[in-house]
Amino acid sequence: MIKKKSSFLTFIFSMLPGGGQMYMGFMKEGLSLLSACALIIFLGSWLNISPIMFVLPVIWFYSFFDAMNKMSLTQEQLEKLEDKYLFQIDKLPSINPNLFSKYKLYIALLLIFVGLSILWNNMLNVISAFLPGYMVNVLYRISDRVPQLIVSLFIIYVGIKLISGKKEELKSEKDFQPQDDTVHDVVIQEIEIKDNAEEI
């Protein structure tokens, strides 16, 4: 239940992204913020992509000041606010059932990548005892960089698809737009026909 609570405890819980919202009863919003932080930390550590961590301060500041703003509202104003997921998770049941079949290949590739990554890391720990130190060091460096390489290639691929899709969209819009000269000629012909009809 959403209701006005202790300002001090709200402040304390707001130090954790989503904690202040959950304390006041905004469970869906708090869960969204907390999940976003956990996902970014997981991806940053697992894929060894430290620049993604720069998103964390943005989420933290949003979460903190959102909780502080909600804390300053009256009970009536709080009750008018809707508790909803920030990423439209509540719309998941209405997703087209064919969505997963459409992206089945991408989901399969992602699962294969995750499975191979886990298998490789476990096997590397086992075989490192039988290999020379320099070779183990090289293998660990490769295993650290491969996820970054795959993610960077995926980002480049998505960027190229977005650019090509935008070009096709602009081209199709241009093909459907009538030419100004053609419209102008048609209007002049209609005026001439009307003038001729009036003269007759």
JSON list of N, CA, C and O in Angstrom, two decimals, residues 41-53 140-141 143-148:
[
{"chain": "A", "resi": 41, "resn": "ILE", "atom": "N", "xyz": [25.43, -4.24, -13.63]},
{"chain": "A", "resi": 41, "resn": "ILE", "atom": "CA", "xyz": [26.60, -4.78, -12.91]},
{"chain": "A", "resi": 41, "resn": "ILE", "atom": "C", "xyz": [26.95, -6.17, -13.44]},
{"chain": "A", "resi": 41, "resn": "ILE", "atom": "O", "xyz": [28.13, -6.49, -13.64]},
{"chain": "A", "resi": 42, "resn": "PHE", "atom": "N", "xyz": [25.93, -6.99, -13.69]},
{"chain": "A", "resi": 42, "resn": "PHE", "atom": "CA", "xyz": [26.17, -8.34, -14.21]},
{"chain": "A", "resi": 42, "resn": "PHE", "atom": "C", "xyz": [26.83, -8.29, -15.58]},
{"chain": "A", "resi": 42, "resn": "PHE", "atom": "O", "xyz": [27.84, -8.97, -15.82]},
{"chain": "A", "resi": 43, "resn": "LEU", "atom": "N", "xyz": [26.29, -7.47, -16.49]},
{"chain": "A", "resi": 43, "resn": "LEU", "atom": "CA", "xyz": [26.85, -7.39, -17.83]},
{"chain": "A", "resi": 43, "resn": "LEU", "atom": "C", "xyz": [28.26, -6.80, -17.82]},
{"chain": "A", "resi": 43, "resn": "LEU", "atom": "O", "xyz": [29.15, -7.27, -18.53]},
{"chain": "A", "resi": 44, "resn": "GLY", "atom": "N", "xyz": [28.46, -5.78, -16.97]},
{"chain": "A", "resi": 44, "resn": "GLY", "atom": "CA", "xyz": [29.77, -5.16, -16.90]},
{"chain": "A", "resi": 44, "resn": "GLY", "atom": "C", "xyz": [30.84, -6.10, -16.38]},
{"chain": "A", "resi": 44, "resn": "GLY", "atom": "O", "xyz": [31.97, -6.10, -16.87]},
{"chain": "A", "resi": 45, "resn": "SER", "atom": "N", "xyz": [30.49, -6.91, -15.40]},
{"chain": "A", "resi": 45, "resn": "SER", "atom": "CA", "xyz": [31.49, -7.83, -14.83]},
{"chain": "A", "resi": 45, "resn": "SER", "atom": "C", "xyz": [31.66, -9.08, -15.67]},
{"chain": "A", "resi": 45, "resn": "SER", "atom": "O", "xyz": [32.77, -9.57, -15.87]},
{"chain": "A", "resi": 46, "resn": "TRP", "atom": "N", "xyz": [30.56, -9.62, -16.20]},
{"chain": "A", "resi": 46, "resn": "TRP", "atom": "CA", "xyz": [30.64, -10.86, -16.95]},
{"chain": "A", "resi": 46, "resn": "TRP", "atom": "C", "xyz": [31.30, -10.66, -18.32]},
{"chain": "A", "resi": 46, "resn": "TRP", "atom": "O", "xyz": [32.15, -11.43, -18.73]},
{"chain": "A", "resi": 47, "resn": "LEU", "atom": "N", "xyz": [30.90, -9.58, -19.01]},
{"chain": "A", "resi": 47, "resn": "LEU", "atom": "CA", "xyz": [31.45, -9.30, -20.33]},
{"chain": "A", "resi": 47, "resn": "LEU", "atom": "C", "xyz": [32.71, -8.45, -20.25]},
{"chain": "A", "resi": 47, "resn": "LEU", "atom": "O", "xyz": [33.30, -8.13, -21.28]},
{"chain": "A", "resi": 48, "resn": "ASN", "atom": "N", "xyz": [33.10, -8.05, -19.05]},
{"chain": "A", "resi": 48, "resn": "ASN", "atom": "CA", "xyz": [34.30, -7.23, -18.84]},
{"chain": "A", "resi": 48, "resn": "ASN", "atom": "C", "xyz": [34.21, -5.92, -19.63]},
{"chain": "A", "resi": 48, "resn": "ASN", "atom": "O", "xyz": [35.16, -5.50, -20.28]},
{"chain": "A", "resi": 49, "resn": "ILE", "atom": "N", "xyz": [33.02, -5.30, -19.57]},
{"chain": "A", "resi": 49, "resn": "ILE", "atom": "CA", "xyz": [32.80, -4.01, -20.25]},
{"chain": "A", "resi": 49, "resn": "ILE", "atom": "C", "xyz": [32.60, -2.97, -19.16]},
{"chain": "A", "resi": 49, "resn": "ILE", "atom": "O", "xyz": [31.47, -2.68, -18.75]},
{"chain": "A", "resi": 50, "resn": "SER", "atom": "N", "xyz": [33.68, -2.42, -18.68]},
{"chain": "A", "resi": 50, "resn": "SER", "atom": "CA", "xyz": [33.58, -1.46, -17.57]},
{"chain": "A", "resi": 50, "resn": "SER", "atom": "C", "xyz": [32.90, -0.15, -17.95]},
{"chain": "A", "resi": 50, "resn": "SER", "atom": "O", "xyz": [32.25, 0.45, -17.08]},
{"chain": "A", "resi": 51, "resn": "PRO", "atom": "N", "xyz": [32.97, 0.36, -19.21]},
{"chain": "A", "resi": 51, "resn": "PRO", "atom": "CA", "xyz": [32.29, 1.64, -19.51]},
{"chain": "A", "resi": 51, "resn": "PRO", "atom": "C", "xyz": [30.78, 1.62, -19.28]},
{"chain": "A", "resi": 51, "resn": "PRO", "atom": "O", "xyz": [30.18, 2.67, -19.04]},
{"chain": "A", "resi": 52, "resn": "ILE", "atom": "N", "xyz": [30.17, 0.41, -19.31]},
{"chain": "A", "resi": 52, "resn": "ILE", "atom": "CA", "xyz": [28.72, 0.34, -19.08]},
{"chain": "A", "resi": 52, "resn": "ILE", "atom": "C", "xyz": [28.36, 0.76, -17.66]},
{"chain": "A", "resi": 52, "resn": "ILE", "atom": "O", "xyz": [27.22, 1.16, -17.38]},
{"chain": "A", "resi": 53, "resn": "MET", "atom": "N", "xyz": [29.34, 0.70, -16.75]},
{"chain": "A", "resi": 53, "resn": "MET", "atom": "CA", "xyz": [29.09, 1.08, -15.36]},
{"chain": "A", "resi": 53, "resn": "MET", "atom": "C", "xyz": [28.79, 2.57, -15.21]},
{"chain": "A", "resi": 53, "resn": "MET", "atom": "O", "xyz": [28.27, 2.99, -14.18]},
{"chain": "A", "resi": 140, "resn": "TYR", "atom": "N", "xyz": [43.73, -16.76, -20.64]},
{"chain": "A", "resi": 140, "resn": "TYR", "atom": "CA", "xyz": [42.87, -15.93, -19.80]},
{"chain": "A", "resi": 140, "resn": "TYR", "atom": "C", "xyz": [42.63, -14.56, -20.46]},
{"chain": "A", "resi": 140, "resn": "TYR", "atom": "O", "xyz": [41.52, -14.03, -20.40]},
{"chain": "A", "resi": 141, "resn": "ARG", "atom": "N", "xyz": [43.66, -14.02, -21.10]},
{"chain": "A", "resi": 141, "resn": "ARG", "atom": "CA", "xyz": [43.49, -12.73, -21.78]},
{"chain": "A", "resi": 141, "resn": "ARG", "atom": "C", "xyz": [42.51, -12.85, -22.94]},
{"chain": "A", "resi": 141, "resn": "ARG", "atom": "O", "xyz": [41.66, -11.98, -23.16]},
{"chain": "A", "resi": 143, "resn": "SER", "atom": "N", "xyz": [40.09, -15.13, -23.23]},
{"chain": "A", "resi": 143, "resn": "SER", "atom": "CA", "xyz": [38.74, -15.35, -22.71]},
{"chain": "A", "resi": 143, "resn": "SER", "atom": "C", "xyz": [38.13, -14.08, -22.15]},
{"chain": "A", "resi": 143, "resn": "SER", "atom": "O", "xyz": [36.91, -13.92, -22.12]},
{"chain": "A", "resi": 144, "resn": "ASP", "atom": "N", "xyz": [38.97, -13.14, -21.69]},
{"chain": "A", "resi": 144, "resn": "ASP", "atom": "CA", "xyz": [38.46, -11.86, -21.20]},
{"chain": "A", "resi": 144, "resn": "ASP", "atom": "C", "xyz": [38.01, -10.96, -22.34]},
{"chain": "A", "resi": 144, "resn": "ASP", "atom": "O", "xyz": [37.07, -10.17, -22.18]},
{"chain": "A", "resi": 145, "resn": "ARG", "atom": "N", "xyz": [38.68, -11.06, -23.48]},
{"chain": "A", "resi": 145, "resn": "ARG", "atom": "CA", "xyz": [38.40, -10.15, -24.60]},
{"chain": "A", "resi": 145, "resn": "ARG", "atom": "C", "xyz": [37.36, -10.65, -25.58]},
{"chain": "A", "resi": 145, "resn": "ARG", "atom": "O", "xyz": [36.74, -9.86, -26.29]},
{"chain": "A", "resi": 146, "resn": "VAL", "atom": "N", "xyz": [37.15, -11.96, -25.66]},
{"chain": "A", "resi": 146, "resn": "VAL", "atom": "CA", "xyz": [36.20, -12.51, -26.63]},
{"chain": "A", "resi": 146, "resn": "VAL", "atom": "C", "xyz": [34.77, -11.98, -26.40]},
{"chain": "A", "resi": 146, "resn": "VAL", "atom": "O", "xyz": [34.11, -11.56, -27.36]},
{"chain": "A", "resi": 147, "resn": "PRO", "atom": "N", "xyz": [34.24, -11.96, -25.16]},
{"chain": "A", "resi": 147, "resn": "PRO", "atom": "CA", "xyz": [32.89, -11.39, -24.97]},
{"chain": "A", "resi": 147, "resn": "PRO", "atom": "C", "xyz": [32.80, -9.94, -25.42]},
{"chain": "A", "resi": 147, "resn": "PRO", "atom": "O", "xyz": [31.80, -9.55, -26.04]},
{"chain": "A", "resi": 148, "resn": "GLN", "atom": "N", "xyz": [33.83, -9.14, -25.14]},
{"chain": "A", "resi": 148, "resn": "GLN", "atom": "CA", "xyz": [33.81, -7.74, -25.59]},
{"chain": "A", "resi": 148, "resn": "GLN", "atom": "C", "xyz": [33.77, -7.67, -27.11]},
{"chain": "A", "resi": 148, "resn": "GLN", "atom": "O", "xyz": [33.05, -6.85, -27.69]}
]
